[in-house]
XYZ file of C-alpha atoms in Angstrom:
256
model
C -14.392 0.994 -62.855
C -12.595 -2.332 -62.835
C -10.753 -3.625 -59.826
C -8.574 -6.366 -61.262
C -7.125 -8.565 -58.541
C -3.413 -9.234 -58.581
C -2.720 -12.833 -59.572
C -1.061 -15.296 -57.262
C 1.768 -17.378 -58.689
C 1.043 -21.099 -58.670
C 3.515 -23.933 -59.074
C 3.075 -27.686 -58.917
C 5.934 -30.136 -58.505
C 6.173 -32.782 -61.247
C 8.969 -35.218 -62.093
C 11.837 -33.145 -63.419
C 10.611 -29.754 -62.286
C 7.528 -27.605 -61.711
C 4.444 -26.524 -63.627
C 3.391 -22.881 -63.519
C 0.140 -20.914 -63.503
C -1.415 -17.710 -62.173
C -4.586 -17.603 -60.099
C -6.842 -14.542 -60.291
C -9.441 -14.668 -57.489
C -12.880 -13.519 -58.525
C -14.826 -10.701 -56.945
C -17.069 -11.516 -53.981
C -18.219 -15.129 -53.708
C -16.822 -17.392 -56.388
C -19.045 -18.565 -59.231
C -16.472 -21.193 -60.128
C -13.168 -21.525 -61.919
C -12.280 -20.747 -65.528
C -9.083 -22.594 -66.433
C -7.703 -20.535 -69.310
C -5.165 -22.012 -71.712
C -3.199 -19.504 -73.803
C -2.591 -19.996 -77.517
C 0.713 -20.497 -79.202
C 1.394 -23.016 -77.780
C 4.919 -21.555 -77.339
C 3.593 -18.278 -75.953
C 2.686 -16.840 -72.570
C 0.073 -14.484 -71.188
C 2.140 -12.012 -69.213
C 0.738 -10.288 -66.147
C -0.890 -7.325 -67.863
C -4.411 -5.946 -68.145
C -6.542 -8.405 -70.080
C -10.174 -7.404 -70.564
C -11.365 -11.016 -70.694
C -9.835 -11.838 -67.322
C -11.156 -8.618 -65.804
C -14.636 -9.272 -67.215
C -15.051 -12.731 -65.715
C -13.332 -11.895 -62.430
C -15.741 -8.975 -62.005
C -18.585 -11.477 -62.319
C -17.287 -13.667 -59.539
C -15.237 -16.193 -61.506
C -11.795 -17.274 -60.405
C -9.465 -17.501 -63.406
C -6.525 -19.889 -63.513
C -4.161 -19.007 -66.383
C -2.110 -22.131 -66.929
C 1.379 -22.401 -68.420
C 1.711 -26.032 -69.533
C 5.126 -27.081 -70.735
C 5.872 -25.504 -74.082
C 5.083 -22.075 -72.623
C 7.816 -19.484 -72.961
C 9.083 -17.492 -69.980
C 10.143 -20.395 -67.769
C 13.422 -21.331 -69.386
C 14.579 -23.099 -72.522
C 14.085 -26.641 -71.207
C 10.501 -25.857 -70.147
C 9.612 -24.514 -73.577
C 11.304 -27.325 -75.498
C 9.708 -30.047 -73.371
C 6.644 -29.884 -75.644
C 8.624 -30.871 -78.746
C 7.104 -34.025 -80.160
C 4.282 -34.018 -77.613
C 1.886 -31.212 -78.607
C -1.608 -32.447 -77.860
C -0.462 -34.763 -75.088
C 1.875 -33.018 -72.634
C -0.086 -29.749 -72.646
C -3.289 -31.673 -71.888
C -1.692 -33.662 -69.071
C -0.078 -30.553 -67.546
C -3.357 -28.626 -67.645
C -5.120 -31.531 -65.948
C -2.494 -31.562 -63.172
C -2.927 -27.822 -62.610
C -6.717 -28.184 -62.455
C -6.325 -31.014 -59.939
C -4.130 -28.695 -57.860
C -6.812 -25.979 -57.985
C -9.387 -28.456 -56.713
C -7.053 -29.596 -53.945
C -6.661 -25.963 -52.876
C -10.418 -25.602 -52.614
C -10.763 -22.959 -55.349
C -13.397 -24.985 -57.175
C -14.753 -28.469 -57.781
C -15.116 -30.428 -61.027
C -18.782 -29.350 -61.089
C -17.766 -25.661 -61.021
C -14.721 -25.756 -63.322
C -14.732 -24.921 -67.038
C -11.679 -25.127 -69.297
C -11.416 -22.421 -71.967
C -8.955 -21.459 -74.694
C -8.446 -20.535 -78.329
C -6.295 -21.820 -81.182
C -3.696 -24.171 -79.665
C -5.338 -23.496 -76.299
C -8.517 -24.797 -77.873
C -6.679 -27.989 -78.805
C -5.822 -28.409 -75.121
C -9.447 -27.756 -74.144
C -10.605 -30.507 -76.498
C -7.939 -32.840 -75.145
C -9.058 -32.274 -71.549
C -12.688 -32.948 -72.484
C -11.674 -36.139 -74.285
C -9.202 -37.486 -71.734
C -10.131 -35.980 -68.342
C -13.847 -35.133 -68.384
C -13.940 -35.987 -64.680
C -12.126 -32.724 -63.925
C -14.482 -30.202 -65.549
C -18.154 -29.396 -66.071
C -17.531 -28.408 -69.697
C -15.272 -26.587 -72.125
C -15.191 -23.535 -74.384
C -12.957 -23.564 -77.471
C -12.448 -20.798 -80.017
C -11.017 -21.563 -83.490
C -9.282 -24.645 -82.027
C -6.673 -26.790 -83.710
C -8.255 -30.242 -83.887
C -6.353 -31.899 -86.767
C -2.577 -31.464 -86.560
C -1.866 -33.105 -89.902
C -4.289 -30.759 -91.673
C -2.686 -27.823 -89.845
C 0.761 -28.850 -91.123
C -0.558 -28.797 -94.689
C -2.073 -25.300 -94.578
C -0.084 -23.368 -91.947
C 0.551 -19.782 -93.001
C 4.078 -18.547 -93.632
C 4.774 -17.162 -90.149
C 4.430 -20.645 -88.643
C 5.704 -22.740 -91.544
C 7.133 -26.077 -90.349
C 5.950 -25.325 -86.801
C 4.569 -28.830 -86.387
C 7.876 -30.357 -87.567
C 9.238 -29.533 -84.114
C 6.109 -29.861 -82.005
C 4.911 -33.138 -83.545
C 7.242 -34.391 -86.303
C 7.765 -34.157 -90.048
C 4.324 -34.739 -91.648
C 5.808 -36.399 -94.751
C 7.525 -39.055 -92.632
C 5.361 -42.226 -92.872
C 6.448 -43.260 -89.418
C 5.152 -40.012 -87.921
C 1.692 -39.868 -89.547
C 0.221 -42.045 -86.832
C 1.623 -39.659 -84.252
C -0.277 -36.744 -85.825
C -3.516 -38.712 -85.587
C -2.789 -39.851 -82.031
C -2.220 -36.291 -80.808
C -5.151 -34.704 -82.671
C -8.462 -34.252 -80.793
C -10.293 -34.963 -84.048
C -9.310 -38.611 -83.702
C -10.598 -38.734 -80.095
C -13.816 -36.876 -80.893
C -16.019 -39.786 -79.879
C -14.638 -39.355 -76.343
C -15.756 -35.697 -76.197
C -19.128 -35.841 -74.489
C -19.254 -32.147 -73.627
C -20.840 -29.878 -72.842
C -18.711 -27.986 -75.384
C -19.217 -24.464 -76.709
C -17.217 -23.979 -79.906
C -16.635 -20.752 -81.876
C -15.036 -20.348 -85.321
C -14.820 -17.682 -88.018
C -15.461 -18.482 -91.669
C -12.336 -16.653 -92.894
C -9.745 -18.057 -90.497
C -6.420 -18.297 -92.402
C -4.563 -20.039 -89.563
C -6.968 -22.806 -88.556
C -9.480 -23.301 -91.401
C -13.080 -23.656 -90.286
C -13.227 -27.084 -91.910
C -11.357 -28.379 -88.848
C -14.225 -27.394 -86.555
C -16.834 -28.557 -89.070
C -15.281 -32.037 -89.075
C -14.845 -32.095 -85.295
C -18.444 -31.097 -84.591
C -19.734 -33.746 -86.968
C -17.731 -36.463 -85.230
C -18.634 -35.290 -81.725
C -22.330 -35.306 -82.597
C -22.071 -38.692 -84.293
C -20.644 -39.992 -81.012
C -23.547 -38.543 -79.044
C -21.619 -35.596 -77.612
C -23.156 -32.279 -76.562
C -21.702 -29.386 -78.595
C -23.012 -25.906 -79.372
C -21.336 -24.640 -82.565
C -21.238 -20.896 -83.333
C -19.933 -19.638 -86.686
C -19.158 -15.952 -87.308
C -19.259 -14.950 -90.949
C -16.210 -12.993 -92.138
C -14.210 -13.427 -88.924
C -10.634 -14.714 -88.911
C -8.326 -16.096 -86.236
C -9.800 -14.049 -83.424
C -13.015 -12.032 -83.458
C -12.942 -8.282 -84.119
C -16.484 -7.207 -85.011
C -17.873 -5.668 -81.781
C -21.268 -7.237 -82.457
C -19.719 -10.681 -82.624
C -17.551 -10.090 -79.559
C -20.602 -9.057 -77.537
C -22.476 -12.094 -78.824
C -19.521 -14.309 -77.847
C -19.518 -12.997 -74.264
C -23.283 -13.380 -73.962
C -23.231 -16.936 -75.316
C -20.440 -17.861 -72.906
C -22.479 -16.453 -70.011
C -25.546 -18.458 -71.039
C -23.410 -21.582 -71.439
C -21.912 -21.164 -67.963
C -25.340 -20.542 -66.446
C -26.721 -23.652 -68.127
C -24.021 -26.064 -66.982
């Protein structure tokens, strides 16, 4: 039996409006806070049953599902605010929401871990690079780390996606912007601890992105555990791998 707590709506006032999130209190005494960043980035995790949230809440973790600007569901202006700023505004908004959680007493930097996959993984890497003071570590699954490389290989359903969220990749004046916004080019700032997962057959974010990121993080002296699942794509489906993922996350949380 799973008793999933109802989330509490969270909003934080920022210049020009409010940021949004949902706070799921964990069962019994809190183990800490998992700040979960959805993928997309122009997506939203609606309030529905999500096994991952239920799993960690049942083990005492508070879960803060953040909706940085770019998230759908909060109006057109909120979603379009990310245009040209993917990799910067989402990171800053997530940091503000984590600061709010600490101010509310839900956790401390020593008991907060930021977690996310795909574009959410990009935000995780950005928080570790830019605001390591806010978290004890991060967990990223198949993260986007090189926006220019993503623009070159993006599959047909998201063709030209980065043209809006970053800029036209063939514009010489924009190339520097791609590098500036990509965690790959701030990898030396990622000290960790970082737990990173990727599948070898990912058609959306090729595994070479994580290979390159891990190499640069380690060259900079950062602490990263890199887990590769053979045959997996953008999201893990083999039950053996999913179980292994959960168990590795638990060990990572226990260790840090």
